[in-house]
Every structure is written in C-alpha cells, then in structure tokens.
Amino acid sequence: MWPFRKRKPHRLKPVPPRSQACATTYDVLVFPIVDWDFLFQRPQHLSLEFACRGHRVFYFSTRFAPVRYIHNIEARPVAPDVFSVRLPGGAHPPDIYRDIPTELQIAAIESGVERLRERFDIGTALSIVDYPFWAPVVRQLANHVVLYDCMDDYASFANSGRPARELETEIVREADLVVCSSKHLQQQ
C-alpha cells in the first residue's frame, strides 16, 4: 500500500517564472493518455508527486486547440505547480486514439510545445509519454529526457487505434527510459 500524504487546502497560483523556481529543478512535460479531469489515475498521481518534489508539471490535453491559438498557449492551474495545457493541432487536429499525426499536425503540436517552453522559460525537461501517439512529437523536441510509461497492452484492446499498434515499438526504442506497470508488459 502506498503512503498518501494528506494535502492542505490551497489556492491555485499562476505559473511562476523560472527565475523564481530553483535553478537546478527541471520541469516535467506530460504527454498523457487521458485528460487531467477525465480519470484520476497513474499520470495524475505521478504529476502531483513531481510537483510535491519541486517540479513544475505541464500536463497536455488529449484534445487540441484550433491552429489560430498557436501563439496563445495557456497553462491552466489544476493543482499546486501542475498546469493543464491545450496545444494547437493544426487545421484538422488529430484524435490521439485513432490517428497517427501528419507532418503538419506534428509541426503545429511541436510549435505549441516550443511556445510554452519560451513563455515559461522551460529549459531541460523530463517528457513523460503515456500513449504511443505522442512518439513522433517528442522525437522533434530538444533538451529533454523521454520516459515512456507503459501502463497497458494498448495494442490488445479491441478498440485500439493505429497509434497503439504502429507507434509503440518506436517509442520503446527511442525513449531514454521505459517503465512498465507489470512483468507481462516488460516481457513484451
């Protein structure tokens, strides 16, 4: 059983600029399988734990903003030092469960991540990838360590889309670190 800390009630604050944060602390970029408010599971628990340990966490939405919002990246506070971010997805945004992103979609998403990094002075980052869809996007980013958090055998799901079937091998091969939630997944 994991020990849980009881949290004090808090008031959410805007994203602090990097100059106010510890210079030796890296930020965490979460490329999730579900939105922050959909289910509260492993990605959210890990995000909160990173935040408790002094890291700013930017948790991306699985739904994309229209391309016209490429210059207006907003980080909505959802917990202390955890921020939900909706990235641009191009003129025809992809569905992360069904589509493999096109080059134009990848460029729009990457541009959104880079705007976020500029706006909030994000230097070195840990990118946690929870679903294979994000593989072509994180491949384009610089100055980060990629952790693939393999939580399930997505390709075995009857409703799994192309990203799970076609991109998982790629993210496993390219990630700096792969964490599996079970021995069964590790052996695959």
Short mmCIF file of N, CA and C in Angstrom, two decimals:
data_model
loop_
_atom_site.label_atom_id
_atom_site.label_comp_id
_atom_site.label_asym_id
_atom_site.label_seq_id
_atom_site.Cartn_x
_atom_site.Cartn_y
_atom_site.Cartn_z
N MET A 1 0.84 -1.18 0.00
CA MET A 1 0.00 0.00 0.00
C MET A 1 0.88 1.24 0.00
N TRP A 2 0.57 2.18 -0.89
CA TRP A 2 1.35 3.41 -0.99
C TRP A 2 0.94 4.37 0.12
N PRO A 3 1.92 5.01 0.74
CA PRO A 3 1.56 6.02 1.75
C PRO A 3 1.09 7.29 1.04
N PHE A 4 -0.02 7.82 1.47
CA PHE A 4 -0.54 9.04 0.88
C PHE A 4 -0.42 10.17 1.88
N ARG A 5 -0.04 11.31 1.39
CA ARG A 5 0.04 12.49 2.24
C ARG A 5 -1.25 13.27 2.14
N LYS A 6 -1.75 13.66 3.26
CA LYS A 6 -2.94 14.49 3.26
C LYS A 6 -2.52 15.91 2.89
N ARG A 7 -3.15 16.46 1.89
CA ARG A 7 -2.78 17.78 1.41
C ARG A 7 -3.64 18.85 2.10
N LYS A 8 -3.01 19.97 2.37
CA LYS A 8 -3.73 21.10 2.93
C LYS A 8 -4.51 21.78 1.82
N PRO A 9 -5.65 22.39 2.15
CA PRO A 9 -6.36 23.15 1.12
C PRO A 9 -5.44 24.25 0.59
N HIS A 10 -5.57 24.54 -0.67
CA HIS A 10 -4.66 25.51 -1.28
C HIS A 10 -5.41 26.42 -2.24
N ARG A 11 -4.76 27.49 -2.55
CA ARG A 11 -5.27 28.41 -3.55
C ARG A 11 -4.33 28.31 -4.74
N LEU A 12 -4.86 28.05 -5.91
CA LEU A 12 -4.03 27.89 -7.09
C LEU A 12 -3.43 29.22 -7.50
N LYS A 13 -2.16 29.19 -7.86
CA LYS A 13 -1.43 30.39 -8.26
C LYS A 13 -1.07 30.29 -9.73
N PRO A 14 -0.81 31.43 -10.37
CA PRO A 14 -0.35 31.38 -11.76
C PRO A 14 1.01 30.70 -11.85
N VAL A 15 1.39 30.30 -13.04
CA VAL A 15 2.67 29.64 -13.25
C VAL A 15 3.80 30.59 -12.86
N PRO A 16 4.66 30.18 -11.93
CA PRO A 16 5.77 31.07 -11.57
C PRO A 16 6.82 31.08 -12.67
N PRO A 17 7.44 32.24 -12.92
CA PRO A 17 8.51 32.26 -13.91
C PRO A 17 9.70 31.46 -13.40
N ARG A 18 10.50 30.97 -14.31
CA ARG A 18 11.64 30.13 -13.95
C ARG A 18 12.58 30.83 -12.98
N SER A 19 12.71 32.14 -13.07
CA SER A 19 13.64 32.84 -12.19
C SER A 19 13.26 32.68 -10.72
N GLN A 20 11.98 32.44 -10.42
CA GLN A 20 11.55 32.26 -9.04
C GLN A 20 11.71 30.81 -8.59
N ALA A 21 11.84 29.89 -9.52
CA ALA A 21 11.98 28.48 -9.17
C ALA A 21 13.45 28.14 -8.98
N CYS A 22 13.69 27.02 -8.41
CA CYS A 22 15.08 26.57 -8.18
C CYS A 22 15.75 26.30 -9.52
N ALA A 23 16.92 26.87 -9.71
CA ALA A 23 17.63 26.75 -10.99
C ALA A 23 18.03 25.32 -11.31
N THR A 24 18.14 24.47 -10.31
CA THR A 24 18.56 23.09 -10.57
C THR A 24 17.38 22.15 -10.80
N THR A 25 16.18 22.64 -10.73
CA THR A 25 14.99 21.82 -10.89
C THR A 25 14.56 21.80 -12.35
N TYR A 26 14.28 20.62 -12.86
CA TYR A 26 13.78 20.51 -14.22
C TYR A 26 12.25 20.52 -14.21
N ASP A 27 11.67 20.87 -15.34
CA ASP A 27 10.23 20.83 -15.49
C ASP A 27 9.83 19.49 -16.08
N VAL A 28 8.55 19.14 -15.91
CA VAL A 28 8.03 17.87 -16.42
C VAL A 28 6.93 18.17 -17.43
N LEU A 29 7.04 17.56 -18.60
CA LEU A 29 6.03 17.67 -19.65
C LEU A 29 5.34 16.31 -19.74
N VAL A 30 4.03 16.29 -19.55
CA VAL A 30 3.29 15.02 -19.56
C VAL A 30 2.48 14.94 -20.85
N PHE A 31 2.76 13.91 -21.63
CA PHE A 31 2.05 13.62 -22.88
C PHE A 31 1.12 12.44 -22.57
N PRO A 32 -0.12 12.72 -22.15
CA PRO A 32 -0.97 11.72 -21.50
C PRO A 32 -1.80 10.85 -22.43
N ILE A 33 -2.45 9.89 -21.79
CA ILE A 33 -3.43 9.05 -22.48
C ILE A 33 -4.85 9.58 -22.20
N VAL A 34 -5.03 10.27 -21.09
CA VAL A 34 -6.35 10.86 -20.76
C VAL A 34 -6.14 12.29 -20.28
N ASP A 35 -7.18 13.11 -20.43
CA ASP A 35 -7.14 14.48 -19.94
C ASP A 35 -7.10 14.50 -18.42
N TRP A 36 -6.59 15.58 -17.87
CA TRP A 36 -6.43 15.72 -16.43
C TRP A 36 -7.74 15.44 -15.68
N ASP A 37 -8.85 15.97 -16.17
CA ASP A 37 -10.13 15.87 -15.47
C ASP A 37 -10.94 14.63 -15.82
N PHE A 38 -10.47 13.79 -16.73
CA PHE A 38 -11.27 12.64 -17.16
C PHE A 38 -11.29 11.53 -16.11
N LEU A 39 -10.14 10.98 -15.81
CA LEU A 39 -9.97 9.97 -14.77
C LEU A 39 -8.75 10.35 -13.95
N PHE A 40 -8.79 10.07 -12.67
CA PHE A 40 -7.64 10.38 -11.85
C PHE A 40 -6.88 9.09 -11.60
N GLN A 41 -5.84 8.87 -12.42
CA GLN A 41 -5.10 7.63 -12.35
C GLN A 41 -3.60 7.90 -12.29
N ARG A 42 -2.83 6.92 -12.70
CA ARG A 42 -1.37 6.98 -12.58
C ARG A 42 -0.74 8.29 -13.10
N PRO A 43 -1.10 8.77 -14.31
CA PRO A 43 -0.47 10.01 -14.80
C PRO A 43 -0.70 11.20 -13.86
N GLN A 44 -1.90 11.31 -13.31
CA GLN A 44 -2.18 12.41 -12.41
C GLN A 44 -1.44 12.24 -11.08
N HIS A 45 -1.40 11.02 -10.56
CA HIS A 45 -0.67 10.78 -9.31
C HIS A 45 0.82 11.10 -9.47
N LEU A 46 1.42 10.66 -10.57
CA LEU A 46 2.83 10.96 -10.80
C LEU A 46 3.06 12.46 -10.95
N SER A 47 2.15 13.13 -11.64
CA SER A 47 2.27 14.58 -11.82
C SER A 47 2.25 15.29 -10.47
N LEU A 48 1.34 14.91 -9.61
CA LEU A 48 1.26 15.54 -8.29
C LEU A 48 2.52 15.26 -7.47
N GLU A 49 3.06 14.06 -7.59
CA GLU A 49 4.26 13.72 -6.83
C GLU A 49 5.46 14.52 -7.33
N PHE A 50 5.60 14.67 -8.65
CA PHE A 50 6.67 15.52 -9.17
C PHE A 50 6.52 16.95 -8.66
N ALA A 51 5.29 17.46 -8.66
CA ALA A 51 5.04 18.82 -8.17
C ALA A 51 5.40 18.93 -6.69
N CYS A 52 5.06 17.93 -5.90
CA CYS A 52 5.40 17.94 -4.47
C CYS A 52 6.91 17.97 -4.26
N ARG A 53 7.65 17.46 -5.22
CA ARG A 53 9.11 17.42 -5.11
C ARG A 53 9.79 18.63 -5.76
N GLY A 54 8.99 19.65 -6.06
CA GLY A 54 9.56 20.91 -6.52
C GLY A 54 9.63 21.13 -8.02
N HIS A 55 8.98 20.31 -8.81
CA HIS A 55 9.00 20.46 -10.26
C HIS A 55 7.70 21.09 -10.74
N ARG A 56 7.79 21.96 -11.74
CA ARG A 56 6.58 22.43 -12.41
C ARG A 56 6.19 21.34 -13.39
N VAL A 57 4.91 21.02 -13.45
CA VAL A 57 4.40 19.97 -14.33
C VAL A 57 3.42 20.59 -15.31
N PHE A 58 3.66 20.36 -16.61
CA PHE A 58 2.78 20.83 -17.67
C PHE A 58 2.14 19.60 -18.30
N TYR A 59 0.85 19.41 -18.03
CA TYR A 59 0.10 18.22 -18.42
C TYR A 59 -0.74 18.58 -19.66
N PHE A 60 -0.38 18.00 -20.81
CA PHE A 60 -1.05 18.36 -22.05
C PHE A 60 -2.41 17.70 -22.18
N SER A 61 -3.31 18.39 -22.83
CA SER A 61 -4.64 17.85 -23.10
C SER A 61 -4.56 16.87 -24.26
N THR A 62 -5.47 15.92 -24.29
CA THR A 62 -5.54 14.98 -25.41
C THR A 62 -6.37 15.56 -26.56
N ARG A 63 -6.99 16.70 -26.31
CA ARG A 63 -7.74 17.41 -27.34
C ARG A 63 -6.96 18.66 -27.71
N PHE A 64 -6.96 18.99 -28.97
CA PHE A 64 -6.13 20.07 -29.47
C PHE A 64 -6.94 21.32 -29.77
N ALA A 65 -6.28 22.47 -29.65
CA ALA A 65 -6.88 23.76 -29.96
C ALA A 65 -6.77 24.00 -31.46
N PRO A 66 -7.67 24.84 -32.00
CA PRO A 66 -7.53 25.22 -33.42
C PRO A 66 -6.18 25.89 -33.64
N VAL A 67 -5.68 25.81 -34.85
CA VAL A 67 -4.35 26.32 -35.18
C VAL A 67 -4.20 27.81 -34.89
N ARG A 68 -5.28 28.56 -34.90
CA ARG A 68 -5.18 30.01 -34.66
C ARG A 68 -4.70 30.32 -33.25
N TYR A 69 -4.73 29.34 -32.35
CA TYR A 69 -4.26 29.56 -30.97
C TYR A 69 -2.79 29.21 -30.78
N ILE A 70 -2.07 29.04 -31.87
CA ILE A 70 -0.67 28.64 -31.79
C ILE A 70 0.19 29.64 -31.02
N HIS A 71 -0.20 30.92 -31.04
CA HIS A 71 0.59 31.95 -30.35
C HIS A 71 0.08 32.23 -28.95
N ASN A 72 -1.05 31.66 -28.58
CA ASN A 72 -1.66 31.95 -27.28
C ASN A 72 -1.77 30.67 -26.45
N ILE A 73 -0.64 30.14 -26.03
CA ILE A 73 -0.62 28.91 -25.24
C ILE A 73 -0.92 29.29 -23.78
N GLU A 74 -1.97 28.70 -23.24
CA GLU A 74 -2.33 28.98 -21.86
C GLU A 74 -2.10 27.76 -20.99
N ALA A 75 -1.65 28.01 -19.77
CA ALA A 75 -1.44 26.95 -18.79
C ALA A 75 -2.41 27.19 -17.65
N ARG A 76 -3.40 26.32 -17.56
CA ARG A 76 -4.44 26.45 -16.53
C ARG A 76 -4.03 25.66 -15.29
N PRO A 77 -3.92 26.32 -14.12
CA PRO A 77 -3.54 25.58 -12.92
C PRO A 77 -4.62 24.58 -12.52
N VAL A 78 -4.20 23.34 -12.25
CA VAL A 78 -5.14 22.30 -11.80
C VAL A 78 -4.77 21.78 -10.42
N ALA A 79 -3.57 22.08 -9.97
CA ALA A 79 -3.08 21.73 -8.64
C ALA A 79 -1.82 22.58 -8.43
N PRO A 80 -1.33 22.67 -7.19
CA PRO A 80 -0.11 23.45 -7.00
C PRO A 80 1.03 22.95 -7.89
N ASP A 81 1.57 23.82 -8.71
CA ASP A 81 2.67 23.53 -9.64
C ASP A 81 2.33 22.53 -10.74
N VAL A 82 1.04 22.27 -10.98
CA VAL A 82 0.59 21.41 -12.08
C VAL A 82 -0.36 22.23 -12.94
N PHE A 83 -0.09 22.23 -14.26
CA PHE A 83 -0.83 23.08 -15.18
C PHE A 83 -1.30 22.28 -16.39
N SER A 84 -2.56 22.43 -16.73
CA SER A 84 -3.13 21.78 -17.90
C SER A 84 -2.93 22.71 -19.10
N VAL A 85 -2.47 22.14 -20.20
CA VAL A 85 -2.14 22.92 -21.39
C VAL A 85 -2.80 22.28 -22.61
N ARG A 86 -3.49 23.10 -23.39
CA ARG A 86 -4.09 22.63 -24.64
C ARG A 86 -3.23 23.14 -25.79
N LEU A 87 -2.67 22.21 -26.54
CA LEU A 87 -1.76 22.55 -27.64
C LEU A 87 -2.54 22.70 -28.95
N PRO A 88 -1.98 23.45 -29.90
CA PRO A 88 -2.60 23.51 -31.23
C PRO A 88 -2.35 22.20 -31.97
N GLY A 89 -3.30 21.81 -32.80
CA GLY A 89 -3.16 20.55 -33.52
C GLY A 89 -3.22 20.68 -35.03
N GLY A 90 -3.17 21.89 -35.54
CA GLY A 90 -3.25 22.08 -36.98
C GLY A 90 -4.67 22.39 -37.41
N ALA A 91 -4.84 22.56 -38.72
CA ALA A 91 -6.16 22.90 -39.27
C ALA A 91 -7.18 21.79 -39.02
N HIS A 92 -6.73 20.56 -39.03
CA HIS A 92 -7.59 19.39 -38.77
C HIS A 92 -6.92 18.57 -37.67
N PRO A 93 -7.18 18.93 -36.40
CA PRO A 93 -6.49 18.28 -35.28
C PRO A 93 -6.71 16.77 -35.25
N PRO A 94 -5.69 16.03 -34.83
CA PRO A 94 -5.80 14.57 -34.78
C PRO A 94 -6.56 14.09 -33.56
N ASP A 95 -7.01 12.86 -33.63
CA ASP A 95 -7.61 12.15 -32.50
C ASP A 95 -6.51 11.21 -32.00
N ILE A 96 -6.03 11.38 -30.77
CA ILE A 96 -4.86 10.62 -30.32
C ILE A 96 -5.11 9.11 -30.26
N TYR A 97 -6.38 8.70 -30.16
CA TYR A 97 -6.69 7.28 -30.06
C TYR A 97 -6.86 6.61 -31.41
N ARG A 98 -7.07 7.40 -32.45
CA ARG A 98 -7.36 6.86 -33.76
C ARG A 98 -6.31 7.18 -34.81
N ASP A 99 -5.71 8.37 -34.73
CA ASP A 99 -4.86 8.87 -35.80
C ASP A 99 -3.37 8.80 -35.47
N ILE A 100 -2.59 8.68 -36.50
CA ILE A 100 -1.15 8.93 -36.41
C ILE A 100 -0.99 10.35 -36.95
N PRO A 101 -0.34 11.23 -36.21
CA PRO A 101 -0.29 12.63 -36.65
C PRO A 101 0.47 12.81 -37.96
N THR A 102 -0.06 13.71 -38.79
CA THR A 102 0.61 14.06 -40.05
C THR A 102 1.76 15.00 -39.75
N GLU A 103 2.58 15.26 -40.74
CA GLU A 103 3.71 16.19 -40.56
C GLU A 103 3.22 17.58 -40.15
N LEU A 104 2.11 18.05 -40.74
CA LEU A 104 1.58 19.37 -40.39
C LEU A 104 1.07 19.39 -38.95
N GLN A 105 0.41 18.32 -38.54
CA GLN A 105 -0.08 18.25 -37.16
C GLN A 105 1.09 18.20 -36.18
N ILE A 106 2.11 17.40 -36.50
CA ILE A 106 3.30 17.31 -35.64
C ILE A 106 3.94 18.69 -35.51
N ALA A 107 4.05 19.41 -36.63
CA ALA A 107 4.66 20.75 -36.61
C ALA A 107 3.84 21.71 -35.74
N ALA A 108 2.52 21.64 -35.82
CA ALA A 108 1.68 22.52 -35.01
C ALA A 108 1.82 22.20 -33.53
N ILE A 109 1.80 20.91 -33.18
CA ILE A 109 1.94 20.50 -31.79
C ILE A 109 3.32 20.88 -31.25
N GLU A 110 4.36 20.60 -32.04
CA GLU A 110 5.73 20.95 -31.64
C GLU A 110 5.86 22.46 -31.43
N SER A 111 5.28 23.24 -32.32
CA SER A 111 5.34 24.69 -32.19
C SER A 111 4.66 25.13 -30.89
N GLY A 112 3.56 24.49 -30.55
CA GLY A 112 2.88 24.81 -29.29
C GLY A 112 3.75 24.50 -28.08
N VAL A 113 4.43 23.37 -28.10
CA VAL A 113 5.32 23.00 -27.00
C VAL A 113 6.46 24.01 -26.91
N GLU A 114 7.02 24.39 -28.06
CA GLU A 114 8.12 25.36 -28.05
C GLU A 114 7.65 26.73 -27.54
N ARG A 115 6.46 27.15 -27.90
CA ARG A 115 5.91 28.42 -27.39
C ARG A 115 5.75 28.35 -25.87
N LEU A 116 5.26 27.21 -25.39
CA LEU A 116 5.12 27.01 -23.94
C LEU A 116 6.49 27.11 -23.27
N ARG A 117 7.49 26.47 -23.86
CA ARG A 117 8.84 26.49 -23.28
C ARG A 117 9.39 27.91 -23.23
N GLU A 118 9.15 28.68 -24.29
CA GLU A 118 9.61 30.07 -24.31
C GLU A 118 8.87 30.92 -23.28
N ARG A 119 7.56 30.78 -23.25
CA ARG A 119 6.74 31.60 -22.37
C ARG A 119 7.05 31.37 -20.90
N PHE A 120 7.32 30.11 -20.52
CA PHE A 120 7.53 29.78 -19.12
C PHE A 120 8.98 29.43 -18.81
N ASP A 121 9.87 29.78 -19.74
CA ASP A 121 11.31 29.59 -19.53
C ASP A 121 11.63 28.16 -19.10
N ILE A 122 11.13 27.20 -19.87
CA ILE A 122 11.38 25.79 -19.59
C ILE A 122 12.68 25.40 -20.29
N GLY A 123 13.64 25.00 -19.51
CA GLY A 123 14.93 24.56 -20.06
C GLY A 123 14.91 23.06 -20.23
N THR A 124 15.78 22.38 -19.51
CA THR A 124 15.80 20.92 -19.55
C THR A 124 14.50 20.40 -18.97
N ALA A 125 13.95 19.37 -19.60
CA ALA A 125 12.67 18.83 -19.15
C ALA A 125 12.69 17.31 -19.18
N LEU A 126 11.84 16.74 -18.36
CA LEU A 126 11.53 15.32 -18.42
C LEU A 126 10.21 15.22 -19.15
N SER A 127 10.19 14.50 -20.27
CA SER A 127 8.95 14.29 -21.02
C SER A 127 8.44 12.88 -20.72
N ILE A 128 7.29 12.81 -20.07
CA ILE A 128 6.68 11.52 -19.76
C ILE A 128 5.62 11.25 -20.81
N VAL A 129 5.81 10.16 -21.56
CA VAL A 129 4.89 9.78 -22.63
C VAL A 129 4.05 8.62 -22.13
N ASP A 130 2.73 8.81 -22.09
CA ASP A 130 1.82 7.78 -21.59
C ASP A 130 1.11 7.00 -22.69
N TYR A 131 1.21 7.47 -23.93
CA TYR A 131 0.50 6.80 -25.03
C TYR A 131 1.32 6.97 -26.31
N PRO A 132 1.42 5.92 -27.14
CA PRO A 132 2.29 5.94 -28.31
C PRO A 132 2.02 7.05 -29.32
N PHE A 133 0.81 7.60 -29.37
CA PHE A 133 0.51 8.69 -30.31
C PHE A 133 1.56 9.79 -30.29
N TRP A 134 2.08 10.09 -29.11
CA TRP A 134 2.97 11.22 -28.92
C TRP A 134 4.39 10.98 -29.43
N ALA A 135 4.74 9.76 -29.82
CA ALA A 135 6.12 9.42 -30.23
C ALA A 135 6.68 10.36 -31.31
N PRO A 136 5.97 10.62 -32.42
CA PRO A 136 6.55 11.50 -33.44
C PRO A 136 6.72 12.95 -32.97
N VAL A 137 5.94 13.35 -31.99
CA VAL A 137 6.04 14.72 -31.46
C VAL A 137 7.28 14.84 -30.58
N VAL A 138 7.43 13.94 -29.61
CA VAL A 138 8.57 14.06 -28.68
C VAL A 138 9.89 13.85 -29.41
N ARG A 139 9.88 13.13 -30.51
CA ARG A 139 11.10 12.94 -31.30
C ARG A 139 11.63 14.28 -31.82
N GLN A 140 10.74 15.23 -32.05
CA GLN A 140 11.12 16.53 -32.61
C GLN A 140 11.64 17.52 -31.56
N LEU A 141 11.39 17.24 -30.30
CA LEU A 141 11.74 18.20 -29.24
C LEU A 141 13.20 18.07 -28.84
N ALA A 142 13.76 19.18 -28.36
CA ALA A 142 15.16 19.20 -27.93
C ALA A 142 15.23 19.39 -26.42
N ASN A 143 16.39 19.07 -25.87
CA ASN A 143 16.72 19.36 -24.48
C ASN A 143 15.75 18.71 -23.49
N HIS A 144 15.51 17.43 -23.68
CA HIS A 144 14.65 16.72 -22.74
C HIS A 144 15.03 15.24 -22.69
N VAL A 145 14.64 14.62 -21.60
CA VAL A 145 14.79 13.18 -21.42
C VAL A 145 13.40 12.60 -21.60
N VAL A 146 13.29 11.50 -22.37
CA VAL A 146 11.99 10.90 -22.64
C VAL A 146 11.82 9.62 -21.82
N LEU A 147 10.74 9.59 -21.05
CA LEU A 147 10.35 8.41 -20.28
C LEU A 147 9.04 7.91 -20.87
N TYR A 148 9.02 6.65 -21.34
CA TYR A 148 7.76 6.05 -21.79
C TYR A 148 7.22 5.25 -20.63
N ASP A 149 6.05 5.64 -20.14
CA ASP A 149 5.38 4.96 -19.03
C ASP A 149 4.35 4.01 -19.61
N CYS A 150 4.75 2.78 -19.81
CA CYS A 150 3.89 1.76 -20.42
C CYS A 150 2.96 1.18 -19.36
N MET A 151 1.71 1.60 -19.41
CA MET A 151 0.75 1.22 -18.37
C MET A 151 -0.15 0.07 -18.78
N ASP A 152 -0.22 -0.24 -20.07
CA ASP A 152 -1.15 -1.27 -20.52
C ASP A 152 -0.71 -1.81 -21.88
N ASP A 153 -1.28 -2.92 -22.26
CA ASP A 153 -1.03 -3.52 -23.57
C ASP A 153 -2.07 -2.94 -24.53
N TYR A 154 -1.85 -1.69 -24.92
CA TYR A 154 -2.84 -0.96 -25.71
C TYR A 154 -3.20 -1.67 -27.01
N ALA A 155 -2.23 -2.27 -27.66
CA ALA A 155 -2.49 -2.92 -28.95
C ALA A 155 -3.47 -4.09 -28.81
N SER A 156 -3.60 -4.65 -27.61
CA SER A 156 -4.51 -5.78 -27.43
C SER A 156 -5.96 -5.35 -27.23
N PHE A 157 -6.20 -4.06 -27.03
CA PHE A 157 -7.56 -3.59 -26.84
C PHE A 157 -8.32 -3.68 -28.17
N ALA A 158 -9.54 -4.14 -28.11
CA ALA A 158 -10.35 -4.28 -29.32
C ALA A 158 -10.55 -2.93 -30.02
N ASN A 159 -10.60 -1.86 -29.26
CA ASN A 159 -10.84 -0.54 -29.84
C ASN A 159 -9.56 0.26 -30.03
N SER A 160 -8.40 -0.39 -29.92
CA SER A 160 -7.15 0.37 -30.07
C SER A 160 -6.98 0.82 -31.52
N GLY A 161 -6.45 2.00 -31.66
CA GLY A 161 -6.26 2.58 -32.98
C GLY A 161 -4.85 2.37 -33.49
N ARG A 162 -4.56 2.99 -34.61
CA ARG A 162 -3.24 2.88 -35.24
C ARG A 162 -2.09 3.31 -34.35
N PRO A 163 -2.24 4.39 -33.55
CA PRO A 163 -1.09 4.80 -32.74
C PRO A 163 -0.58 3.68 -31.83
N ALA A 164 -1.51 2.98 -31.18
CA ALA A 164 -1.10 1.91 -30.26
C ALA A 164 -0.43 0.77 -31.02
N ARG A 165 -0.95 0.44 -32.17
CA ARG A 165 -0.41 -0.69 -32.93
C ARG A 165 0.87 -0.35 -33.67
N GLU A 166 0.99 0.87 -34.18
CA GLU A 166 2.10 1.20 -35.07
C GLU A 166 3.21 2.04 -34.44
N LEU A 167 2.94 2.73 -33.35
CA LEU A 167 3.95 3.64 -32.80
C LEU A 167 4.58 3.18 -31.49
N GLU A 168 4.03 2.15 -30.87
CA GLU A 168 4.57 1.75 -29.57
C GLU A 168 5.99 1.22 -29.68
N THR A 169 6.29 0.41 -30.67
CA THR A 169 7.65 -0.10 -30.84
C THR A 169 8.63 1.06 -31.00
N GLU A 170 8.21 2.08 -31.72
CA GLU A 170 9.04 3.26 -31.95
C GLU A 170 9.35 4.00 -30.64
N ILE A 171 8.35 4.24 -29.81
CA ILE A 171 8.59 4.98 -28.57
C ILE A 171 9.42 4.13 -27.60
N VAL A 172 9.21 2.83 -27.58
CA VAL A 172 10.01 1.96 -26.71
C VAL A 172 11.48 2.02 -27.14
N ARG A 173 11.72 1.99 -28.42
CA ARG A 173 13.10 2.02 -28.95
C ARG A 173 13.77 3.37 -28.73
N GLU A 174 13.03 4.46 -28.86
CA GLU A 174 13.62 5.79 -28.83
C GLU A 174 13.65 6.45 -27.45
N ALA A 175 12.86 5.96 -26.51
CA ALA A 175 12.81 6.58 -25.18
C ALA A 175 14.13 6.37 -24.45
N ASP A 176 14.47 7.33 -23.60
CA ASP A 176 15.67 7.20 -22.77
C ASP A 176 15.45 6.20 -21.64
N LEU A 177 14.19 6.06 -21.23
CA LEU A 177 13.83 5.16 -20.14
C LEU A 177 12.42 4.65 -20.40
N VAL A 178 12.20 3.34 -20.17
CA VAL A 178 10.88 2.75 -20.30
C VAL A 178 10.52 2.13 -18.96
N VAL A 179 9.34 2.50 -18.46
CA VAL A 179 8.83 1.93 -17.21
C VAL A 179 7.58 1.15 -17.56
N CYS A 180 7.50 -0.09 -17.09
CA CYS A 180 6.33 -0.93 -17.33
C CYS A 180 5.60 -1.18 -16.02
N SER A 181 4.28 -1.18 -16.08
CA SER A 181 3.49 -1.35 -14.87
C SER A 181 3.31 -2.81 -14.46
N SER A 182 3.84 -3.75 -15.28
CA SER A 182 3.74 -5.16 -14.91
C SER A 182 4.85 -5.96 -15.59
N LYS A 183 5.12 -7.14 -15.06
CA LYS A 183 6.10 -8.04 -15.68
C LYS A 183 5.64 -8.46 -17.06
N HIS A 184 4.35 -8.68 -17.21
CA HIS A 184 3.77 -9.07 -18.51
C HIS A 184 4.15 -8.05 -19.59
N LEU A 185 3.99 -6.76 -19.28
CA LEU A 185 4.33 -5.71 -20.26
C LEU A 185 5.82 -5.65 -20.49
N GLN A 186 6.59 -5.84 -19.46
CA GLN A 186 8.06 -5.80 -19.60
C GLN A 186 8.55 -6.91 -20.52
N GLN A 187 7.92 -8.05 -20.48
CA GLN A 187 8.35 -9.19 -21.29
C GLN A 187 7.96 -9.03 -22.76
N GLN A 188 7.01 -8.18 -23.04
CA GLN A 188 6.61 -7.99 -24.43
C GLN A 188 7.61 -7.14 -25.09
#
